[in-house]
Amino acid sequence: MLLLSLLQYTLIACVTQGSELFSLAFTIPICRRSLNTQSLARGKASIFETRTPTNCRMVSDQIATSSNASKIVDKNGIEFTVGCTIQTSSEMRAYQVSRKGFGSFSESDKSFVPVDVKNMNSVPRFDRCFIMPEGLRAKVTKVYDLDEFDAILPIVAKFEAGESFQGEYSPPVTFLMHFDTFEIEVVE
């Protein structure tokens, strides 16, 4: 069996932005490809027949960044950090929850009112979701660095079933949801 070796190229670039110097390293991997000589004898000559994955970094892995990384803040100027408690700043809909989480909260006693899941076809698609009220709280699990990633919704929060985080509402199911900065605010 003939084996072509793994090739890996690394490009290092220094970029200046204003008075800041950024050092970037890009690694471009090329997959290992093996050429089976027995396949050649049968008339199946394909160099792409067998591929094995590489353990290289992909293009645009950033090794060093600026010390002045941008911070993601809410409308009150408070920074979003992993582990902080957030609350929704308006009513929103979560369609990614399981069926047992479909419904909304009663305004009078703040209790959860589920949608009739037995007659799901009678419920319009717009209402087959979890309607999150203003003030529903969760914990932030991830905040994407906007200098490194192009994240449309850079904040990920986890809502836990039965956990209100000292708020008025407690979600019926556990789920994750991505948010933009104007949709939520940090609770101190």
mmCIF file of C-alpha atoms in Angstrom:
data_model
loop_
_atom_site.group_PDB
_atom_site.id
_atom_site.type_symbol
_atom_site.label_atom_id
_atom_site.label_comp_id
_atom_site.label_asym_id
_atom_site.label_seq_id
_atom_site.Cartn_x
_atom_site.Cartn_y
_atom_site.Cartn_z
ATOM 1 C CA MET A 1 0.000 0.000 0.000
ATOM 2 C CA LEU A 2 1.326 3.419 -0.973
ATOM 3 C CA LEU A 3 0.640 6.210 1.537
ATOM 4 C CA LEU A 4 0.901 9.908 0.731
ATOM 5 C CA SER A 5 2.198 11.897 3.681
ATOM 6 C CA LEU A 6 0.336 14.567 5.637
ATOM 7 C CA LEU A 7 1.136 18.068 4.457
ATOM 8 C CA GLN A 8 0.596 21.065 6.683
ATOM 9 C CA TYR A 9 1.307 24.697 5.944
ATOM 10 C CA THR A 10 1.468 27.469 8.508
ATOM 11 C CA LEU A 11 1.212 31.153 7.627
ATOM 12 C CA ILE A 12 2.093 33.710 10.277
ATOM 13 C CA ALA A 13 0.992 37.294 9.747
ATOM 14 C CA CYS A 14 1.433 40.442 11.787
ATOM 15 C CA VAL A 15 -1.302 43.022 11.340
ATOM 16 C CA THR A 16 -1.458 46.511 12.798
ATOM 17 C CA GLN A 17 -4.686 48.288 13.625
ATOM 18 C CA GLY A 18 -4.080 51.770 14.950
ATOM 19 C CA SER A 19 -1.368 51.402 17.598
ATOM 20 C CA GLU A 20 -2.190 47.724 18.344
ATOM 21 C CA LEU A 21 -0.194 44.835 16.904
ATOM 22 C CA PHE A 22 -2.013 41.559 16.267
ATOM 23 C CA SER A 23 -0.181 38.297 15.674
ATOM 24 C CA LEU A 24 -2.172 35.695 13.762
ATOM 25 C CA ALA A 25 -1.259 32.162 12.760
ATOM 26 C CA PHE A 26 -3.214 30.208 10.179
ATOM 27 C CA THR A 27 -2.778 26.474 9.684
ATOM 28 C CA ILE A 28 -4.085 24.887 6.523
ATOM 29 C CA PRO A 29 -4.370 21.087 6.837
ATOM 30 C CA ILE A 30 -4.426 18.680 3.939
ATOM 31 C CA CYS A 31 -6.016 15.268 4.574
ATOM 32 C CA ARG A 32 -3.996 12.090 4.405
ATOM 33 C CA ARG A 33 -4.891 10.134 1.348
ATOM 34 C CA SER A 34 -3.948 6.526 0.764
ATOM 35 C CA LEU A 35 -3.796 4.835 -2.568
ATOM 36 C CA ASN A 36 -4.643 1.180 -2.402
ATOM 37 C CA THR A 37 -2.508 -0.728 -4.932
ATOM 38 C CA GLN A 38 -5.014 -3.585 -4.998
ATOM 39 C CA SER A 39 -7.667 -1.143 -6.254
ATOM 40 C CA LEU A 40 -5.334 -0.188 -9.094
ATOM 41 C CA ALA A 41 -5.153 -3.825 -10.187
ATOM 42 C CA ARG A 42 -8.974 -4.025 -10.293
ATOM 43 C CA GLY A 43 -9.233 -0.842 -12.359
ATOM 44 C CA LYS A 44 -10.461 1.374 -9.499
ATOM 45 C CA ALA A 45 -7.685 3.940 -9.519
ATOM 46 C CA SER A 46 -8.790 6.663 -7.160
ATOM 47 C CA ILE A 47 -6.421 8.565 -4.936
ATOM 48 C CA PHE A 48 -9.411 9.785 -2.896
ATOM 49 C CA GLU A 49 -10.554 6.265 -2.010
ATOM 50 C CA THR A 50 -9.526 6.387 1.650
ATOM 51 C CA ARG A 51 -9.256 9.546 3.753
ATOM 52 C CA THR A 52 -8.203 9.727 7.338
ATOM 53 C CA PRO A 53 -8.922 12.847 9.400
ATOM 54 C CA THR A 54 -6.141 15.134 10.511
ATOM 55 C CA ASN A 55 -5.590 16.623 13.918
ATOM 56 C CA CYS A 56 -4.480 19.986 12.512
ATOM 57 C CA ARG A 57 -6.024 23.327 13.291
ATOM 58 C CA MET A 58 -8.315 24.692 10.653
ATOM 59 C CA VAL A 59 -7.866 27.902 8.701
ATOM 60 C CA SER A 60 -8.259 31.072 10.795
ATOM 61 C CA ASP A 61 -7.516 29.601 14.238
ATOM 62 C CA GLN A 62 -6.355 32.675 16.078
ATOM 63 C CA ILE A 63 -3.439 32.141 18.434
ATOM 64 C CA ALA A 64 -2.840 35.596 19.893
ATOM 65 C CA THR A 65 -5.318 38.443 20.195
ATOM 66 C CA SER A 66 -5.362 42.004 21.379
ATOM 67 C CA SER A 67 -5.519 42.753 25.088
ATOM 68 C CA ASN A 68 -8.378 45.180 24.368
ATOM 69 C CA ALA A 69 -10.965 42.587 23.354
ATOM 70 C CA SER A 70 -14.403 44.100 22.902
ATOM 71 C CA LYS A 71 -16.897 43.470 25.683
ATOM 72 C CA ILE A 72 -20.531 42.626 25.118
ATOM 73 C CA VAL A 73 -22.761 44.781 27.329
ATOM 74 C CA ASP A 74 -26.502 45.166 27.873
ATOM 75 C CA LYS A 75 -28.509 48.383 27.507
ATOM 76 C CA ASN A 76 -27.451 49.440 31.033
ATOM 77 C CA GLY A 77 -23.742 49.069 30.242
ATOM 78 C CA ILE A 78 -23.244 45.892 32.331
ATOM 79 C CA GLU A 79 -20.996 43.244 30.741
ATOM 80 C CA PHE A 80 -22.337 39.765 29.943
ATOM 81 C CA THR A 81 -20.108 37.113 31.512
ATOM 82 C CA VAL A 82 -20.380 33.337 31.779
ATOM 83 C CA GLY A 83 -22.384 32.460 34.899
ATOM 84 C CA CYS A 84 -24.200 35.763 35.268
ATOM 85 C CA THR A 85 -27.989 35.824 35.622
ATOM 86 C CA ILE A 86 -29.979 37.449 32.817
ATOM 87 C CA GLN A 87 -33.649 38.185 32.286
ATOM 88 C CA THR A 88 -35.683 38.735 29.150
ATOM 89 C CA SER A 89 -36.466 42.378 28.455
ATOM 90 C CA SER A 90 -39.591 41.671 26.393
ATOM 91 C CA GLU A 91 -41.947 38.815 25.573
ATOM 92 C CA MET A 92 -40.347 36.267 23.217
ATOM 93 C CA ARG A 93 -41.162 32.904 21.678
ATOM 94 C CA ALA A 94 -38.992 29.771 21.953
ATOM 95 C CA TYR A 95 -39.847 27.192 19.294
ATOM 96 C CA GLN A 96 -36.977 24.793 20.121
ATOM 97 C CA VAL A 97 -38.475 23.503 23.385
ATOM 98 C CA SER A 98 -40.120 20.102 23.766
ATOM 99 C CA ARG A 99 -43.915 19.757 23.520
ATOM 100 C CA LYS A 100 -44.357 19.674 27.267
ATOM 101 C CA GLY A 101 -42.954 23.228 27.350
ATOM 102 C CA PHE A 102 -45.456 24.667 24.869
ATOM 103 C CA GLY A 103 -47.593 27.330 26.530
ATOM 104 C CA SER A 104 -47.416 30.643 28.360
ATOM 105 C CA PHE A 105 -47.686 32.120 31.839
ATOM 106 C CA SER A 106 -50.848 33.414 33.462
ATOM 107 C CA GLU A 107 -50.627 37.141 34.189
ATOM 108 C CA SER A 108 -52.673 36.879 37.389
ATOM 109 C CA ASP A 109 -50.842 34.176 39.373
ATOM 110 C CA LYS A 110 -47.631 33.750 37.259
ATOM 111 C CA SER A 111 -48.296 30.012 36.795
ATOM 112 C CA PHE A 112 -47.564 28.093 33.596
ATOM 113 C CA VAL A 113 -50.554 27.369 31.328
ATOM 114 C CA PRO A 114 -49.678 24.552 28.875
ATOM 115 C CA VAL A 115 -51.005 24.172 25.337
ATOM 116 C CA ASP A 116 -53.268 21.154 24.734
ATOM 117 C CA VAL A 117 -50.670 18.811 23.173
ATOM 118 C CA LYS A 118 -53.242 16.049 22.594
ATOM 119 C CA ASN A 119 -54.991 18.199 19.986
ATOM 120 C CA MET A 120 -51.807 19.707 18.520
ATOM 121 C CA ASN A 121 -53.309 20.037 15.017
ATOM 122 C CA SER A 122 -55.987 22.364 16.367
ATOM 123 C CA VAL A 123 -53.329 24.738 17.765
ATOM 124 C CA PRO A 124 -51.935 27.223 15.191
ATOM 125 C CA ARG A 125 -48.181 26.934 14.477
ATOM 126 C CA PHE A 126 -47.629 30.419 15.880
ATOM 127 C CA ASP A 127 -48.791 29.191 19.327
ATOM 128 C CA ARG A 128 -46.934 25.848 19.303
ATOM 129 C CA CYS A 129 -44.047 27.246 21.323
ATOM 130 C CA PHE A 130 -43.013 28.463 24.754
ATOM 131 C CA ILE A 131 -44.019 32.111 25.167
ATOM 132 C CA MET A 132 -41.402 33.612 27.465
ATOM 133 C CA PRO A 133 -42.664 36.562 29.494
ATOM 134 C CA GLU A 134 -40.672 39.680 30.218
ATOM 135 C CA GLY A 135 -38.551 38.971 33.303
ATOM 136 C CA LEU A 136 -37.911 35.225 32.797
ATOM 137 C CA ARG A 137 -34.428 34.512 34.184
ATOM 138 C CA ALA A 138 -31.588 32.194 33.146
ATOM 139 C CA LYS A 139 -27.823 31.700 33.524
ATOM 140 C CA VAL A 140 -25.375 32.630 30.763
ATOM 141 C CA THR A 141 -23.404 29.585 29.586
ATOM 142 C CA LYS A 142 -21.395 31.109 26.731
ATOM 143 C CA VAL A 143 -20.510 34.552 25.406
ATOM 144 C CA TYR A 144 -18.940 34.600 21.942
ATOM 145 C CA ASP A 145 -16.041 36.975 21.329
ATOM 146 C CA LEU A 146 -17.202 39.186 18.458
ATOM 147 C CA ASP A 147 -13.602 39.990 17.502
ATOM 148 C CA GLU A 148 -12.973 36.301 16.857
ATOM 149 C CA PHE A 149 -16.368 35.002 15.700
ATOM 150 C CA ASP A 150 -19.093 36.483 13.537
ATOM 151 C CA ALA A 151 -21.935 35.585 15.908
ATOM 152 C CA ILE A 152 -25.342 37.063 15.143
ATOM 153 C CA LEU A 153 -26.657 36.051 18.576
ATOM 154 C CA PRO A 154 -23.523 36.118 20.776
ATOM 155 C CA ILE A 155 -25.022 35.167 24.168
ATOM 156 C CA VAL A 156 -26.172 31.635 25.077
ATOM 157 C CA ALA A 157 -28.316 31.197 28.196
ATOM 158 C CA LYS A 158 -29.666 28.090 29.902
ATOM 159 C CA PHE A 159 -33.169 28.058 31.311
ATOM 160 C CA GLU A 160 -33.633 25.314 33.904
ATOM 161 C CA ALA A 161 -36.949 23.619 34.673
ATOM 162 C CA GLY A 162 -38.325 24.696 38.051
ATOM 163 C CA GLU A 163 -35.519 27.239 38.653
ATOM 164 C CA SER A 164 -36.601 30.872 38.827
ATOM 165 C CA PHE A 165 -33.228 32.418 39.857
ATOM 166 C CA GLN A 166 -35.101 34.709 42.315
ATOM 167 C CA GLY A 167 -37.498 35.830 39.577
ATOM 168 C CA GLU A 168 -41.278 35.615 39.285
ATOM 169 C CA TYR A 169 -41.361 32.872 36.639
ATOM 170 C CA SER A 170 -40.009 29.343 36.519
ATOM 171 C CA PRO A 171 -39.689 27.618 33.092
ATOM 172 C CA PRO A 172 -41.464 24.254 32.660
ATOM 173 C CA VAL A 173 -38.573 22.629 30.726
ATOM 174 C CA THR A 174 -34.795 22.987 30.519
ATOM 175 C CA PHE A 175 -33.478 24.483 27.261
ATOM 176 C CA LEU A 176 -30.748 26.675 25.773
ATOM 177 C CA MET A 177 -31.393 29.817 23.779
ATOM 178 C CA HIS A 178 -29.193 32.297 21.879
ATOM 179 C CA PHE A 179 -29.790 36.020 22.390
ATOM 180 C CA ASP A 180 -28.725 39.383 21.078
ATOM 181 C CA THR A 181 -27.803 42.131 23.539
ATOM 182 C CA PHE A 182 -31.057 44.074 23.201
ATOM 183 C CA GLU A 183 -33.250 41.025 24.037
ATOM 184 C CA ILE A 184 -31.913 40.451 27.563
ATOM 185 C CA GLU A 185 -30.360 42.331 30.462
ATOM 186 C CA VAL A 186 -28.028 41.387 33.296
ATOM 187 C CA VAL A 187 -29.598 41.009 36.746
ATOM 188 C CA GLU A 188 -27.286 41.993 39.605
#
